[in-house]
């Protein structure tokens, strides 16, 4: 896997530079380069550019490999020419000259079907964070035989070791290594040793639609955690747990979207980065994530990530908060005082 690790790191670092260039150039110049996808979520020149660059680098190194990536290149092919020209300009800055159709072809390399060995890419996870200059991540994983074998997370704005911007690379069984954005090794990443749940620092989504803030507040009240949760966009939350900035990342099912199942590209890289830093990741029921269900984690509900030591305890409490055994979702109500008072006996 040495070559895969080298190529994965080169790819996510190039994509991070592209995202920084787009942010500096287009956003500060007041040119948004933003359009809406069918589901209403935003997509930018940087999402397409990042996907083009990563696919180009990975596709050239491993021509036979399947890539499953979030963005659909046909949208860009049929959009107005200005957005495609901008994507082409930024992508070519990173990987050399190409015409717009070739750049679209690179983006389309990500239309693979997940099976066997495949790369999974979120070119910008947390696009909303990117747009508000909060956290975002370039997330690349390699899945083989239903297991995540490699994970790369580039977080251009995440504070780490006194500076902003860090890349994590993990190989199953070999730990998680941190790098500066320029590729300089920063050493291994380890989760925090917190074992007192009252002292646990939680991290969760900024967007209330992507999790369940009320259920998370109930859980914090039940375990007596006093610290306010951190809120950040993207898989930077996994990175925060992997390097000990947070102890727990909760992604709880939202009652407004009970049928929502997580996209594999929103989790594959982050999960391995945490596990190889000594942490644990399961769904809300404590079940392992099942990567064999296509583009979504169809057999899982929500995600709970911890430093390992806190995991079983929190899964037990979560079961009561969400009333998973009863099939309900009691902690989802905005008024969660009753849930907190009736369930304290489990702690
Ligand atoms: P985050 O930045 O952690 O809030 O997550 C961003 C991701 O949330 C996006 O990439 C979407 O794929 C995903 N997402 C969209 N709708 C939902 C939902 N209802 N529940 C959970 N995640 C969602
Ligand atoms: Mg995403």
Coordinates of C-alpha atoms and ligand atoms in Angstrom, one line a residue:
X1 CA 0.0 0.0 0.0
X2 CA 3.0 2.4 0.1
X3 CA 2.3 3.7 -3.4
X4 CA -1.4 4.2 -2.6
X5 CA -0.5 6.2 0.5
X6 CA 1.9 8.3 -1.4
X7 CA -0.6 9.0 -4.1
X8 CA -3.5 9.6 -1.7
X9 CA -1.5 12.2 0.2
X10 CA -0.4 14.0 -3.0
X11 CA -4.0 14.0 -4.2
X12 CA -5.7 15.4 -1.1
X13 CA -2.9 18.0 -0.6
X14 CA -3.3 19.2 -4.2
X15 CA -7.1 19.4 -3.7
X16 CA -6.5 21.4 -0.5
X17 CA -4.4 23.9 -2.4
X18 CA -7.1 24.2 -5.0
X19 CA -9.7 24.9 -2.3
X20 CA -7.5 27.5 -0.7
X21 CA -6.9 29.2 -4.1
X22 CA -10.7 29.3 -4.9
X23 CA -11.5 30.7 -1.5
X24 CA -8.8 33.4 -1.8
X25 CA -9.7 34.3 -5.4
X26 CA -13.3 33.8 -6.0
X27 CA -14.9 34.3 -2.6
X28 CA -12.9 37.4 -1.7
X29 CA -13.6 38.9 -5.2
X30 CA -17.3 38.5 -4.4
X31 CA -17.7 36.0 -7.3
X32 CA -19.5 33.1 -5.7
X33 CA -19.1 30.3 -8.3
X34 CA -21.9 28.5 -6.3
X35 CA -24.8 26.7 -7.8
X36 CA -27.5 24.5 -6.2
X37 CA -27.8 20.7 -6.6
X38 CA -31.1 18.9 -7.1
X39 CA -31.4 18.3 -3.3
X40 CA -30.9 22.1 -2.7
X41 CA -27.4 21.8 -1.3
X42 CA -24.7 24.1 -2.7
X43 CA -21.9 23.0 -5.0
X44 CA -19.0 25.3 -5.9
X45 CA -16.1 25.6 -8.4
X46 CA -14.0 24.1 -5.6
X47 CA -16.1 21.0 -5.2
X48 CA -15.8 20.2 -8.9
X49 CA -12.1 21.3 -9.1
X50 CA -11.2 19.2 -6.1
X51 CA -12.9 16.1 -7.5
X52 CA -11.2 16.7 -10.9
X53 CA -7.7 17.0 -9.3
X54 CA -8.1 14.0 -7.0
X55 CA -9.6 11.8 -9.7
X56 CA -6.8 12.8 -12.1
X57 CA -4.0 12.0 -9.7
X58 CA -5.5 8.7 -8.4
X59 CA -6.8 7.7 -11.9
X60 CA -3.4 8.2 -13.5
X61 CA -1.6 6.2 -10.8
X62 CA -4.2 3.4 -10.6
X63 CA -5.9 3.3 -14.0
X64 CA -7.9 0.1 -13.2
X65 CA -9.3 1.3 -9.9
X66 CA -13.0 2.3 -9.4
X67 CA -13.6 5.8 -7.9
X68 CA -16.9 6.6 -6.2
X69 CA -17.1 10.4 -5.7
X70 CA -19.9 12.7 -4.7
X71 CA -20.1 15.2 -7.6
X72 CA -21.8 14.6 -10.9
X73 CA -19.8 16.0 -13.9
X74 CA -22.8 16.1 -16.2
X75 CA -24.1 19.1 -14.2
X76 CA -21.0 21.0 -15.0
X77 CA -20.9 20.0 -18.7
X78 CA -24.3 21.4 -19.2
X79 CA -23.9 24.5 -17.0
X80 CA -23.0 27.9 -18.3
X81 CA -19.4 28.0 -19.6
X82 CA -18.1 30.4 -16.9
X83 CA -18.2 27.8 -14.1
X84 CA -16.5 25.2 -16.3
X85 CA -13.8 27.6 -17.3
X86 CA -13.2 28.5 -13.7
X87 CA -13.0 24.8 -12.7
X88 CA -10.6 24.2 -15.5
X89 CA -8.4 27.1 -14.6
X90 CA -8.1 26.0 -10.9
X91 CA -7.6 22.3 -11.7
X92 CA -4.9 23.0 -14.3
X93 CA -3.0 25.1 -11.7
X94 CA -2.6 21.8 -9.8
X95 CA -2.2 19.1 -12.4
X96 CA -1.1 20.8 -15.6
X97 CA -2.8 22.0 -18.8
X98 CA -6.0 20.3 -20.0
X99 CA -9.1 21.4 -21.9
X100 CA -12.5 21.8 -20.3
X101 CA -13.8 18.5 -21.7
X102 CA -10.9 16.6 -20.3
X103 CA -11.5 18.2 -16.9
X104 CA -15.1 17.0 -17.1
X105 CA -13.9 13.5 -18.0
X106 CA -11.7 13.6 -14.8
X107 CA -14.8 14.5 -12.7
X108 CA -16.8 11.7 -14.4
X109 CA -14.2 9.2 -13.3
X110 CA -15.9 9.4 -10.0
X111 CA -19.1 7.8 -11.3
X112 CA -17.9 4.3 -10.4
X113 CA -20.1 1.6 -8.7
X114 CA -18.9 0.6 -5.2
X115 CA -17.8 -3.0 -5.1
X116 CA -14.5 -5.0 -4.5
X117 CA -11.7 -2.4 -4.3
X118 CA -12.7 1.2 -4.8
X119 CA -11.7 4.7 -3.8
X120 CA -14.4 6.9 -2.2
X121 CA -14.1 10.7 -2.4
X122 CA -15.9 13.7 -0.9
X123 CA -14.1 16.5 -2.8
X124 CA -15.3 19.1 -0.3
X125 CA -17.1 17.7 2.7
X126 CA -18.9 20.5 4.5
X127 CA -19.4 22.8 1.5
X128 CA -21.5 25.1 3.7
X129 CA -18.5 25.3 6.1
X130 CA -16.3 26.2 3.1
X131 CA -18.7 29.0 2.1
X132 CA -18.8 30.5 5.6
X133 CA -15.1 30.0 6.0
X134 CA -15.6 27.5 8.7
X135 CA -14.4 23.9 8.7
X136 CA -14.3 21.7 5.6
X137 CA -12.4 18.6 4.5
X138 CA -11.2 16.8 1.5
X139 CA -11.9 13.1 2.3
X140 CA -10.5 10.2 0.4
X141 CA -10.7 6.5 1.4
X142 CA -9.8 3.2 -0.1
X143 CA -12.3 0.4 0.6
X144 CA -11.4 -3.2 -0.2
X145 CA -13.5 -6.2 0.6
X146 CA -16.0 -4.2 2.7
X147 CA -13.2 -2.7 4.9
X148 CA -11.8 0.8 4.8
X149 CA -8.0 0.2 4.3
X150 CA -6.8 3.7 3.8
X151 CA -8.1 7.1 4.9
X152 CA -6.9 10.6 4.0
X153 CA -8.4 13.8 5.5
X154 CA -7.1 17.2 4.5
X155 CA -8.6 19.9 6.8
X156 CA -7.1 23.2 5.5
X157 CA -8.5 25.4 8.3
X158 CA -8.4 23.0 11.3
X159 CA -6.2 24.4 14.2
X160 CA -3.6 21.8 15.0
X161 CA -0.3 22.2 16.9
X162 CA -0.4 26.0 16.9
X163 CA -1.2 26.5 13.2
X164 CA -4.1 26.1 10.9
X165 CA -4.3 23.3 8.4
X166 CA -3.5 19.6 8.8
X167 CA -3.7 16.4 6.8
X168 CA -4.3 13.0 8.4
X169 CA -3.4 9.7 6.7
X170 CA -4.3 6.3 8.1
X171 CA -3.6 2.7 7.0
X172 CA -5.5 -0.1 8.7
X173 CA -3.3 -1.6 11.4
X174 CA -0.6 1.1 11.0
X175 CA -1.9 4.1 12.8
X176 CA -2.8 7.6 11.8
X177 CA -0.1 10.1 10.8
X178 CA -0.4 13.9 10.8
X179 CA 1.2 16.1 8.1
X180 CA 1.3 19.8 7.5
X181 CA -0.4 21.0 4.3
X182 CA 3.1 21.2 2.7
X183 CA 3.6 17.5 3.4
X184 CA 6.0 17.8 6.4
X185 CA 5.4 14.9 8.8
X186 CA 4.0 16.0 12.2
X187 CA 4.0 12.6 13.9
X188 CA 1.3 10.2 14.9
X189 CA -2.1 11.3 16.0
X190 CA -3.7 9.8 19.2
X191 CA -7.1 10.3 20.7
X192 CA -7.4 11.9 24.2
X193 CA -7.2 9.6 27.2
X194 CA -10.4 11.0 28.8
X195 CA -12.2 8.3 30.8
X196 CA -14.5 10.5 33.0
X197 CA -17.5 11.1 30.8
X198 CA -18.4 14.3 32.8
X199 CA -15.2 15.8 31.3
X200 CA -15.9 14.7 27.8
X201 CA -15.8 17.3 25.0
X202 CA -18.4 16.6 22.4
X203 CA -18.4 17.8 18.8
X204 CA -21.4 17.9 16.4
X205 CA -22.6 19.4 13.2
X206 CA -23.3 23.1 12.8
X207 CA -26.3 22.3 10.7
X208 CA -29.3 21.2 12.8
X209 CA -30.7 19.2 9.9
X210 CA -27.7 16.9 9.8
X211 CA -27.9 15.6 13.4
X212 CA -30.2 16.0 16.4
X213 CA -29.0 18.8 18.7
X214 CA -31.8 18.2 21.2
X215 CA -31.0 14.5 21.7
X216 CA -27.3 15.4 22.1
X217 CA -28.3 18.0 24.8
X218 CA -30.3 15.3 26.6
X219 CA -27.4 12.9 26.5
X220 CA -25.0 15.5 27.9
X221 CA -27.5 16.3 30.7
X222 CA -27.8 12.6 31.5
X223 CA -24.1 12.0 31.8
X224 CA -23.5 15.3 33.6
X225 CA -21.2 16.8 30.9
X226 CA -20.7 20.4 31.6
X227 CA -18.7 21.6 28.7
X228 CA -20.6 23.2 25.8
X229 CA -20.3 21.0 22.6
X230 CA -18.0 22.2 19.8
X231 CA -19.8 22.6 16.5
X232 CA -18.1 22.3 13.2
X233 CA -18.9 21.3 9.7
X234 CA -17.5 18.3 7.8
X235 CA -15.3 15.3 8.7
X236 CA -13.0 17.8 10.5
X237 CA -15.1 16.4 13.5
X238 CA -13.4 13.0 13.0
X239 CA -10.1 14.8 12.9
X240 CA -10.9 16.6 16.1
X241 CA -11.4 13.3 17.9
X242 CA -8.4 11.7 16.3
X243 CA -6.0 14.3 17.6
X244 CA -7.6 14.8 21.0
X245 CA -9.3 18.1 20.5
X246 CA -12.7 16.4 21.2
X247 CA -13.6 13.1 22.9
X248 CA -16.9 12.3 21.2
X249 CA -18.5 13.0 17.8
X250 CA -22.3 12.5 17.8
X251 CA -24.3 12.3 14.6
X252 CA -27.8 11.4 15.7
X253 CA -30.8 10.7 13.6
X254 CA -33.0 13.7 13.0
X255 CA -36.8 13.1 13.4
X256 CA -37.5 15.3 10.3
X257 CA -35.5 12.9 8.1
X258 CA -36.0 9.4 9.6
X259 CA -35.2 7.6 6.4
X260 CA -31.9 9.4 5.8
X261 CA -29.0 7.0 5.5
X262 CA -25.4 8.3 5.6
X263 CA -23.3 8.6 2.4
X264 CA -20.2 6.5 2.4
X265 CA -18.0 9.5 1.3
X266 CA -19.1 11.4 4.4
X267 CA -17.5 8.8 6.7
X268 CA -15.0 6.4 5.2
X269 CA -11.9 8.4 5.6
X270 CA -12.8 9.9 8.9
X271 CA -13.7 6.6 10.5
X272 CA -10.3 5.0 9.7
X273 CA -8.5 8.2 10.9
X274 CA -10.2 7.9 14.3
X275 CA -9.9 4.1 14.6
X276 CA -6.2 4.1 13.8
X277 CA -5.7 6.9 16.3
X278 CA -7.1 4.6 19.0
X279 CA -10.8 5.6 18.9
X280 CA -14.0 3.7 18.1
X281 CA -16.8 4.3 15.6
X282 CA -20.2 2.6 15.4
X283 CA -23.8 3.5 14.5
X284 CA -26.2 4.6 17.2
X285 CA -27.1 1.0 18.1
X286 CA -23.4 0.2 18.6
X287 CA -23.3 -1.7 15.3
X288 CA -20.2 -1.6 13.1
X289 CA -20.6 0.4 9.9
X290 CA -21.4 -1.8 6.9
X291 CA -19.5 -0.6 3.8
X292 CA -21.0 -3.2 1.5
X293 CA -24.4 -1.5 0.9
X294 CA -23.5 0.7 -2.0
X295 CA -23.2 4.5 -1.9
X296 CA -25.0 4.7 1.5
X297 CA -24.6 3.1 4.9
X298 CA -28.0 1.5 4.3
X299 CA -27.9 -0.9 7.3
X300 CA -26.8 1.8 9.9
X301 CA -28.5 4.6 11.6
X302 CA -26.5 7.7 12.7
X303 CA -22.9 7.5 13.9
X304 CA -21.2 7.7 17.3
X305 CA -17.5 8.2 17.5
X306 CA -15.4 8.2 20.7
X307 CA -11.9 8.0 22.0
X308 CA -12.7 4.3 22.7
X309 CA -12.8 4.4 26.5
X310 CA -16.1 6.2 26.5
X311 CA -17.8 4.2 23.8
X312 CA -19.8 1.5 25.5
X313 CA -21.0 3.8 28.2
X314 CA -22.3 6.4 25.7
X315 CA -23.9 3.8 23.4
X316 CA -25.9 2.5 26.5
X317 CA -27.0 6.0 27.4
X318 CA -27.8 6.8 23.8
X319 CA -30.1 3.8 23.6
X320 CA -32.1 5.3 26.4
X321 CA -32.1 8.8 24.9
X322 CA -33.3 7.7 21.5
X323 CA -35.3 4.8 22.9
X324 CA -33.8 2.7 20.1
X325 CA -35.1 -0.6 21.5
X326 CA -38.7 0.8 21.5
X327 CA -38.2 2.1 17.9
X328 CA -39.0 5.6 19.1
X329 CA -36.9 8.7 19.4
X330 CA -37.8 10.3 22.7
X331 CA -34.8 12.5 23.0
X332 CA -35.7 14.2 19.7
X333 CA -38.2 16.5 21.2
X334 CA -37.1 20.0 21.7
X335 CA -38.4 19.7 25.4
X336 CA -36.1 16.9 26.7
X337 CA -36.5 17.5 30.4
X338 CA -38.8 14.6 31.0
X339 CA -36.4 12.2 29.2
X340 CA -33.5 13.4 31.3
X341 CA -35.3 12.9 34.6
X342 CA -36.7 9.5 33.8
X343 CA -33.5 7.9 32.5
X344 CA -30.8 9.0 35.0
X345 CA -30.8 5.6 36.6
X346 CA -28.7 4.1 33.8
X347 CA -25.8 6.3 34.6
Ligands
LIG1 P1 -21.8 18.0 8.4 O1 -20.8 19.0 7.8 O2 -21.1 17.1 9.3 O3 -23.0 18.6 9.0 O4 -22.3 17.1 7.2 C1 -22.4 17.5 5.9 C2 -23.0 16.3 5.2 O5 -24.3 16.1 5.7 C3 -23.2 16.6 3.7 O6 -22.1 16.2 3.0 C4 -24.5 15.8 3.4 O7 -24.1 14.6 2.6 C5 -25.0 15.3 4.8 N1 -26.4 15.4 5.0 C6 -27.4 15.9 4.2 N2 -28.6 15.7 4.8 C7 -28.4 15.0 6.0 C8 -29.3 14.5 7.0 N3 -30.6 14.7 6.9 N4 -28.7 13.8 8.0 C9 -27.4 13.7 8.1 N5 -26.5 14.1 7.1 C10 -27.0 14.8 6.1
LIG2 MG1 -20.1 15.5 2.3

